[in-house]
């Protein structure tokens, strides 16, 4: 399933280094730059439609704060245990969201992108799938790599502005859209999440019910300090963790205090592979690239994942100076070098904001391999 012969380049929120993220234009540009997969983050509207935004709070990526007709929608909500103030997709119908326009999220680092503020609307997930289908021509088959954002919040914890429970399964909505768009080829879809329970639900219930089988990816935040929110939520409400996570308690004993580091052990990765996951998506800082790592042949986390039979797709490579990793002597490493070193370590692909640079690094890596062979 999804056994690609070359490492894949995943356009993180589209070509978000060149256009405002999560817009059809960002995705279209990513495809034209050679990306294999485009990555939409999914949240839901008030009327139950999946739209593409990195967060359900949209003041940072749209002009909603400048729209007086929506001033009364501004509110504060707890999202995954953190208080957030702003405007939330679940309080807007799709028709209302379509009146908004996207803007650059980090204009101080990407001033050229701010030139496009106000030009693009918020796309639906279905529109992104349709774009991938239209652009799949001349022998290319563009894939999509959607992420369910805050699935526990949308299913159980979150409330709309009027106080009503949202009560939506993002995983079910995602799969329903794939089926409706006839886009269920497992070579062209990965579904990812930082949470565990919704991936298990997809594997055990949602996909079998829809006769769909596509690879699932366990995203992993910074290992030592971040946790999968669903475990914390389920422990706090007194749920039976052993029943929900069926076997994880046998390899992870920390319960509500489970961190991603607990999921990075040899036994946890083997459980993950046997239970639901095809791949992991670790933060790139969990796979530090260095000459010493190259001399060792691989990185410990990567080695454990490979031994478990998991693909590895680290995130996120970005070309801007503040995002670059450092060499052992403290110098910033260009993103092309970051990508090249990760590929030499053995990853199966990576998320990148600048797909053209990712494609260049992948092509150079493949050319070097052919020369050796």
Coordinates of C-alpha atoms in Angstrom, one line a residue:
X1 CA 0.0 0.0 0.0
X2 CA 1.4 3.4 -1.1
X3 CA 4.8 1.8 -1.8
X4 CA 6.4 4.6 -3.9
X5 CA 9.6 3.7 -5.7
X6 CA 11.1 7.2 -5.0
X7 CA 10.9 9.4 -2.0
X8 CA 7.8 11.6 -2.2
X9 CA 7.7 15.4 -2.0
X10 CA 4.7 16.6 0.0
X11 CA 3.7 20.2 -0.6
X12 CA 3.0 21.4 3.0
X13 CA -0.2 23.5 2.8
X14 CA 0.6 23.8 -1.0
X15 CA 3.5 25.9 -2.2
X16 CA 3.1 27.9 1.0
X17 CA 6.6 29.4 0.7
X18 CA 5.3 31.2 -2.5
X19 CA 1.6 31.8 -2.0
X20 CA -0.8 32.2 1.0
X21 CA -1.2 28.7 2.5
X22 CA -4.1 26.4 1.9
X23 CA -5.4 28.2 -1.2
X24 CA -6.1 26.6 -4.6
X25 CA -3.4 28.7 -6.1
X26 CA -0.8 27.5 -3.6
X27 CA -1.8 23.9 -4.4
X28 CA -1.8 24.5 -8.1
X29 CA 1.7 26.0 -8.0
X30 CA 2.9 23.1 -5.9
X31 CA 1.7 20.7 -8.5
X32 CA 3.4 22.7 -11.3
X33 CA 6.6 22.7 -9.2
X34 CA 6.6 18.9 -9.2
X35 CA 5.1 17.9 -5.8
X36 CA 3.8 14.4 -5.6
X37 CA 1.3 15.1 -2.9
X38 CA -0.5 18.2 -1.8
X39 CA -1.4 18.6 1.9
X40 CA -4.7 20.1 3.1
X41 CA -5.5 20.5 6.8
X42 CA -9.2 19.9 7.4
X43 CA -11.7 21.7 9.7
X44 CA -15.5 21.9 9.6
X45 CA -18.0 24.7 9.0
X46 CA -21.2 25.4 10.9
X47 CA -23.2 23.5 8.2
X48 CA -20.9 20.5 8.2
X49 CA -18.6 21.0 5.3
X50 CA -14.9 20.3 5.3
X51 CA -12.8 23.3 4.5
X52 CA -9.0 23.7 4.3
X53 CA -7.3 25.8 7.0
X54 CA -4.4 25.0 9.3
X55 CA -6.6 25.9 12.3
X56 CA -10.3 26.3 13.0
X57 CA -9.4 29.8 14.3
X58 CA -9.0 31.9 11.1
X59 CA -8.0 35.4 12.0
X60 CA -4.3 34.7 11.1
X61 CA -5.0 33.4 7.6
X62 CA -8.1 35.4 6.4
X63 CA -9.4 38.9 6.5
X64 CA -12.2 38.0 8.9
X65 CA -11.0 40.5 11.6
X66 CA -11.5 43.4 9.1
X67 CA -15.1 42.3 8.3
X68 CA -17.5 44.4 10.5
X69 CA -20.4 42.0 9.6
X70 CA -18.6 39.3 11.5
X71 CA -17.4 41.3 14.5
X72 CA -19.8 39.6 16.8
X73 CA -18.4 36.2 16.0
X74 CA -15.2 36.9 17.8
X75 CA -15.0 34.7 20.9
X76 CA -12.6 32.7 23.2
X77 CA -12.7 28.9 23.2
X78 CA -10.6 26.1 24.7
X79 CA -9.1 24.1 21.9
X80 CA -7.1 21.1 22.9
X81 CA -6.7 22.5 26.3
X82 CA -5.4 25.9 25.2
X83 CA -7.5 29.1 25.3
X84 CA -7.8 30.6 21.8
X85 CA -9.5 34.0 20.9
X86 CA -10.7 34.8 17.4
X87 CA -13.1 33.6 14.8
X88 CA -13.8 29.9 14.3
X89 CA -14.9 28.0 11.3
X90 CA -17.6 26.1 13.2
X91 CA -19.4 29.4 13.7
X92 CA -19.6 30.2 10.0
X93 CA -21.6 28.6 7.2
X94 CA -19.7 27.7 4.0
X95 CA -21.4 30.5 2.2
X96 CA -20.1 33.0 4.8
X97 CA -16.6 31.6 4.7
X98 CA -16.6 31.9 0.9
X99 CA -17.0 35.7 1.3
X100 CA -13.6 35.9 3.2
X101 CA -10.3 36.1 1.5
X102 CA -7.0 34.5 2.4
X103 CA -3.9 36.3 3.6
X104 CA -0.3 35.4 4.3
X105 CA 0.1 34.0 7.8
X106 CA 3.7 35.1 8.4
X107 CA 4.2 38.3 6.3
X108 CA 7.2 39.3 8.2
X109 CA 9.1 36.3 6.9
X110 CA 7.2 36.0 3.5
X111 CA 6.5 39.6 2.4
X112 CA 6.3 38.5 -1.3
X113 CA 3.3 36.3 -0.4
X114 CA 1.5 39.3 1.1
X115 CA 1.2 40.6 -2.4
X116 CA -1.5 38.0 -2.9
X117 CA -3.6 39.0 0.2
X118 CA -7.2 39.3 -0.7
X119 CA -7.1 37.3 -4.0
X120 CA -8.0 33.8 -2.9
X121 CA -11.0 32.3 -1.1
X122 CA -11.1 29.4 1.4
X123 CA -11.3 26.1 -0.5
X124 CA -13.4 23.1 0.5
X125 CA -11.7 19.8 0.7
X126 CA -13.7 18.6 -2.2
X127 CA -12.3 21.5 -4.3
X128 CA -8.8 20.4 -3.4
X129 CA -9.5 16.8 -4.5
X130 CA -11.0 18.1 -7.7
X131 CA -7.9 20.1 -8.4
X132 CA -5.7 17.1 -7.9
X133 CA -7.9 15.2 -10.3
X134 CA -7.8 17.9 -13.0
X135 CA -4.0 18.3 -12.7
X136 CA -3.3 14.6 -13.0
X137 CA -2.4 14.4 -16.6
X138 CA 0.5 13.6 -18.9
X139 CA 1.3 10.5 -16.9
X140 CA 1.3 12.3 -13.5
X141 CA -1.0 11.2 -10.7
X142 CA -1.2 13.8 -8.0
X143 CA -1.9 12.6 -4.5
X144 CA -3.5 14.2 -1.5
X145 CA -2.2 14.0 2.1
X146 CA -5.1 15.4 4.3
X147 CA -4.8 16.0 8.1
X148 CA -7.7 15.9 10.5
X149 CA -7.2 19.0 12.7
X150 CA -8.4 18.7 16.3
X151 CA -10.6 15.7 15.7
X152 CA -11.4 15.2 19.4
X153 CA -12.5 18.9 19.7
X154 CA -14.8 18.6 16.7
X155 CA -16.3 15.2 17.7
X156 CA -16.7 15.6 21.5
X157 CA -15.4 18.7 23.2
X158 CA -16.0 21.7 20.9
X159 CA -19.0 24.0 21.0
X160 CA -20.3 26.5 18.5
X161 CA -20.9 30.1 19.4
X162 CA -24.5 29.3 20.4
X163 CA -23.3 26.7 22.9
X164 CA -24.3 23.7 20.9
X165 CA -21.9 20.7 20.7
X166 CA -20.2 20.5 17.3
X167 CA -20.3 16.6 17.2
X168 CA -18.7 16.0 13.9
X169 CA -16.4 13.2 12.9
X170 CA -13.7 14.7 10.7
X171 CA -12.6 11.2 9.7
X172 CA -16.0 10.2 8.5
X173 CA -16.4 13.5 6.6
X174 CA -13.0 13.0 5.0
X175 CA -13.7 9.5 3.8
X176 CA -17.2 10.5 2.6
X177 CA -15.6 13.2 0.5
X178 CA -13.1 10.8 -1.0
X179 CA -15.9 8.4 -1.9
X180 CA -18.0 11.1 -3.4
X181 CA -15.1 12.3 -5.5
X182 CA -14.1 8.8 -6.5
X183 CA -10.6 9.4 -5.1
X184 CA -9.8 6.3 -3.0
X185 CA -6.7 4.9 -4.7
X186 CA -4.4 4.0 -1.8
X187 CA -1.4 5.0 -4.0
X188 CA -2.8 8.6 -4.0
X189 CA -4.0 9.2 -0.5
X190 CA -2.4 9.3 3.0
X191 CA -4.5 10.4 6.0
X192 CA -2.6 11.9 8.9
X193 CA -3.3 13.0 12.4
X194 CA -1.5 14.0 15.6
X195 CA -4.1 12.1 17.5
X196 CA -4.4 8.3 17.9
X197 CA -8.0 7.5 18.5
X198 CA -9.3 9.0 15.3
X199 CA -6.8 7.0 13.3
X200 CA -7.9 3.8 15.0
X201 CA -11.6 4.8 14.3
X202 CA -10.7 5.4 10.6
X203 CA -8.9 2.0 10.5
X204 CA -11.5 0.0 12.4
X205 CA -14.9 1.6 11.5
X206 CA -14.9 4.5 9.0
X207 CA -12.9 3.0 6.2
X208 CA -14.3 -0.5 6.3
X209 CA -17.8 0.8 6.4
X210 CA -17.1 2.8 3.2
X211 CA -15.1 0.0 1.6
X212 CA -12.0 2.2 1.6
X213 CA -8.5 1.3 2.6
X214 CA -5.8 4.1 2.4
X215 CA -2.6 4.4 4.5
X216 CA -2.8 6.2 7.8
X217 CA 0.0 8.3 9.2
X218 CA 0.7 8.9 12.9
X219 CA 2.1 12.4 13.2
X220 CA 4.4 13.0 16.2
X221 CA 5.1 16.3 17.8
X222 CA 8.3 17.2 19.7
X223 CA 9.0 14.0 21.5
X224 CA 9.7 15.1 25.1
X225 CA 7.3 17.9 25.6
X226 CA 4.2 17.3 23.5
X227 CA 1.4 14.8 23.9
X228 CA -1.4 13.4 21.7
X229 CA -4.4 15.4 23.0
X230 CA -7.0 12.6 22.6
X231 CA -5.2 10.5 25.3
X232 CA -5.2 13.4 27.7
X233 CA -8.9 14.0 27.0
X234 CA -10.0 10.4 27.3
X235 CA -8.1 10.0 30.5
X236 CA -9.6 13.2 32.0
X237 CA -13.1 11.9 31.3
X238 CA -12.4 8.6 32.9
X239 CA -12.7 6.6 29.7
X240 CA -11.3 3.1 29.4
X241 CA -7.9 3.7 27.8
X242 CA -7.2 0.0 27.4
X243 CA -10.4 -0.4 25.4
X244 CA -9.9 2.7 23.2
X245 CA -6.3 2.1 22.4
X246 CA -6.5 -1.7 22.5
X247 CA -3.0 -2.9 23.3
X248 CA -1.1 0.4 23.7
X249 CA -1.3 0.1 27.4
X250 CA 0.9 -3.0 27.1
X251 CA 3.8 -1.0 25.7
X252 CA 3.1 2.5 27.2
X253 CA 2.3 2.7 30.8
X254 CA 2.1 6.5 31.3
X255 CA -1.6 6.9 30.7
X256 CA -2.7 10.6 30.5
X257 CA 1.0 11.6 30.7
X258 CA 1.8 9.8 27.4
X259 CA 4.2 11.9 25.3
X260 CA 5.2 11.3 21.8
X261 CA 8.5 10.0 23.1
X262 CA 6.5 7.1 24.5
X263 CA 5.2 6.4 21.0
X264 CA 8.8 6.4 19.6
X265 CA 9.9 3.3 21.4
X266 CA 10.6 0.1 19.5
X267 CA 7.6 -1.7 21.1
X268 CA 5.2 1.3 20.5
X269 CA 6.2 1.6 16.9
X270 CA 5.6 -2.1 16.4
X271 CA 2.2 -1.8 18.0
X272 CA 1.3 1.2 15.8
X273 CA 2.3 -0.7 12.6
X274 CA 0.4 -3.8 13.6
X275 CA -2.7 -1.8 14.8
X276 CA -3.3 0.9 12.2
X277 CA -0.3 2.9 10.8
X278 CA 1.5 2.7 7.5
X279 CA 3.8 5.6 8.3
X280 CA 4.9 8.1 10.9
X281 CA 5.4 11.8 10.4
X282 CA 7.9 13.0 13.0
X283 CA 9.0 16.6 13.5
X284 CA 12.2 17.1 11.6
X285 CA 14.0 18.1 14.9
X286 CA 13.4 14.5 16.0
X287 CA 15.7 13.3 13.2
X288 CA 18.6 15.8 13.5
X289 CA 20.8 15.6 10.4
X290 CA 24.5 15.6 11.1
X291 CA 27.7 14.1 9.8
X292 CA 27.8 11.7 12.8
X293 CA 24.3 10.5 12.0
X294 CA 25.3 9.8 8.4
X295 CA 28.4 7.9 9.7
X296 CA 26.1 5.8 11.9
X297 CA 24.0 5.0 8.8
X298 CA 20.7 6.1 10.2
X299 CA 19.1 7.9 13.1
X300 CA 17.8 5.9 16.1
X301 CA 14.1 6.9 15.7
X302 CA 14.3 6.3 12.0
X303 CA 16.0 3.0 12.5
X304 CA 13.3 1.8 14.9
X305 CA 10.5 2.9 12.5
X306 CA 12.2 1.2 9.6
X307 CA 12.6 -2.0 11.6
X308 CA 8.9 -1.9 12.4
X309 CA 8.1 -1.6 8.7
X310 CA 6.9 2.0 8.9
X311 CA 7.4 4.6 6.3
X312 CA 8.8 7.9 7.6
X313 CA 7.8 11.4 6.3
X314 CA 9.3 14.1 8.5
X315 CA 7.9 17.7 8.7
X316 CA 8.4 20.6 7.9
X317 CA 11.3 21.9 5.7
X318 CA 11.2 25.6 5.0
X319 CA 13.7 27.8 3.2
X320 CA 13.6 30.9 5.4
X321 CA 16.5 31.4 7.7
X322 CA 14.6 31.2 11.0
X323 CA 13.4 27.7 10.2
X324 CA 16.7 26.1 9.1
X325 CA 18.5 23.5 11.2
X326 CA 22.1 24.1 12.3
X327 CA 25.3 22.3 11.5
X328 CA 27.5 21.0 14.3
X329 CA 29.5 24.2 14.2
X330 CA 26.3 26.3 14.5
X331 CA 25.9 27.5 10.9
X332 CA 22.5 27.5 9.3
X333 CA 22.1 24.6 6.9
X334 CA 20.3 25.5 3.5
X335 CA 17.1 23.7 3.0
X336 CA 18.4 21.8 0.0
X337 CA 21.1 20.3 2.3
X338 CA 18.5 19.5 4.9
X339 CA 16.4 17.6 2.4
X340 CA 19.4 15.8 0.9
X341 CA 20.7 14.6 4.3
X342 CA 17.2 13.4 5.3
X343 CA 17.0 11.4 2.1
X344 CA 20.4 10.0 2.6
X345 CA 19.4 8.9 6.1
X346 CA 16.6 6.9 4.5
X347 CA 13.3 8.8 4.9
X348 CA 10.6 8.0 2.4
X349 CA 9.6 11.6 1.8
X350 CA 9.2 14.9 3.5
X351 CA 6.8 17.9 3.9
X352 CA 8.2 21.1 2.5
X353 CA 6.8 24.7 2.0
X354 CA 9.0 25.1 -1.1
X355 CA 8.2 22.1 -3.3
X356 CA 10.5 23.1 -6.1
X357 CA 13.5 22.9 -3.8
X358 CA 12.3 19.6 -2.4
X359 CA 12.0 18.2 -6.0
X360 CA 15.5 19.5 -6.8
X361 CA 16.9 17.8 -3.7
X362 CA 15.1 14.5 -4.4
X363 CA 16.2 14.6 -8.1
X364 CA 19.8 15.1 -7.0
X365 CA 19.6 12.3 -4.5
X366 CA 18.1 9.9 -7.1
X367 CA 20.8 10.9 -9.6
X368 CA 23.5 10.2 -7.0
X369 CA 22.1 6.8 -6.3
X370 CA 22.0 5.9 -9.9
X371 CA 25.6 6.9 -10.3
X372 CA 26.6 4.7 -7.4
X373 CA 24.6 1.7 -8.9

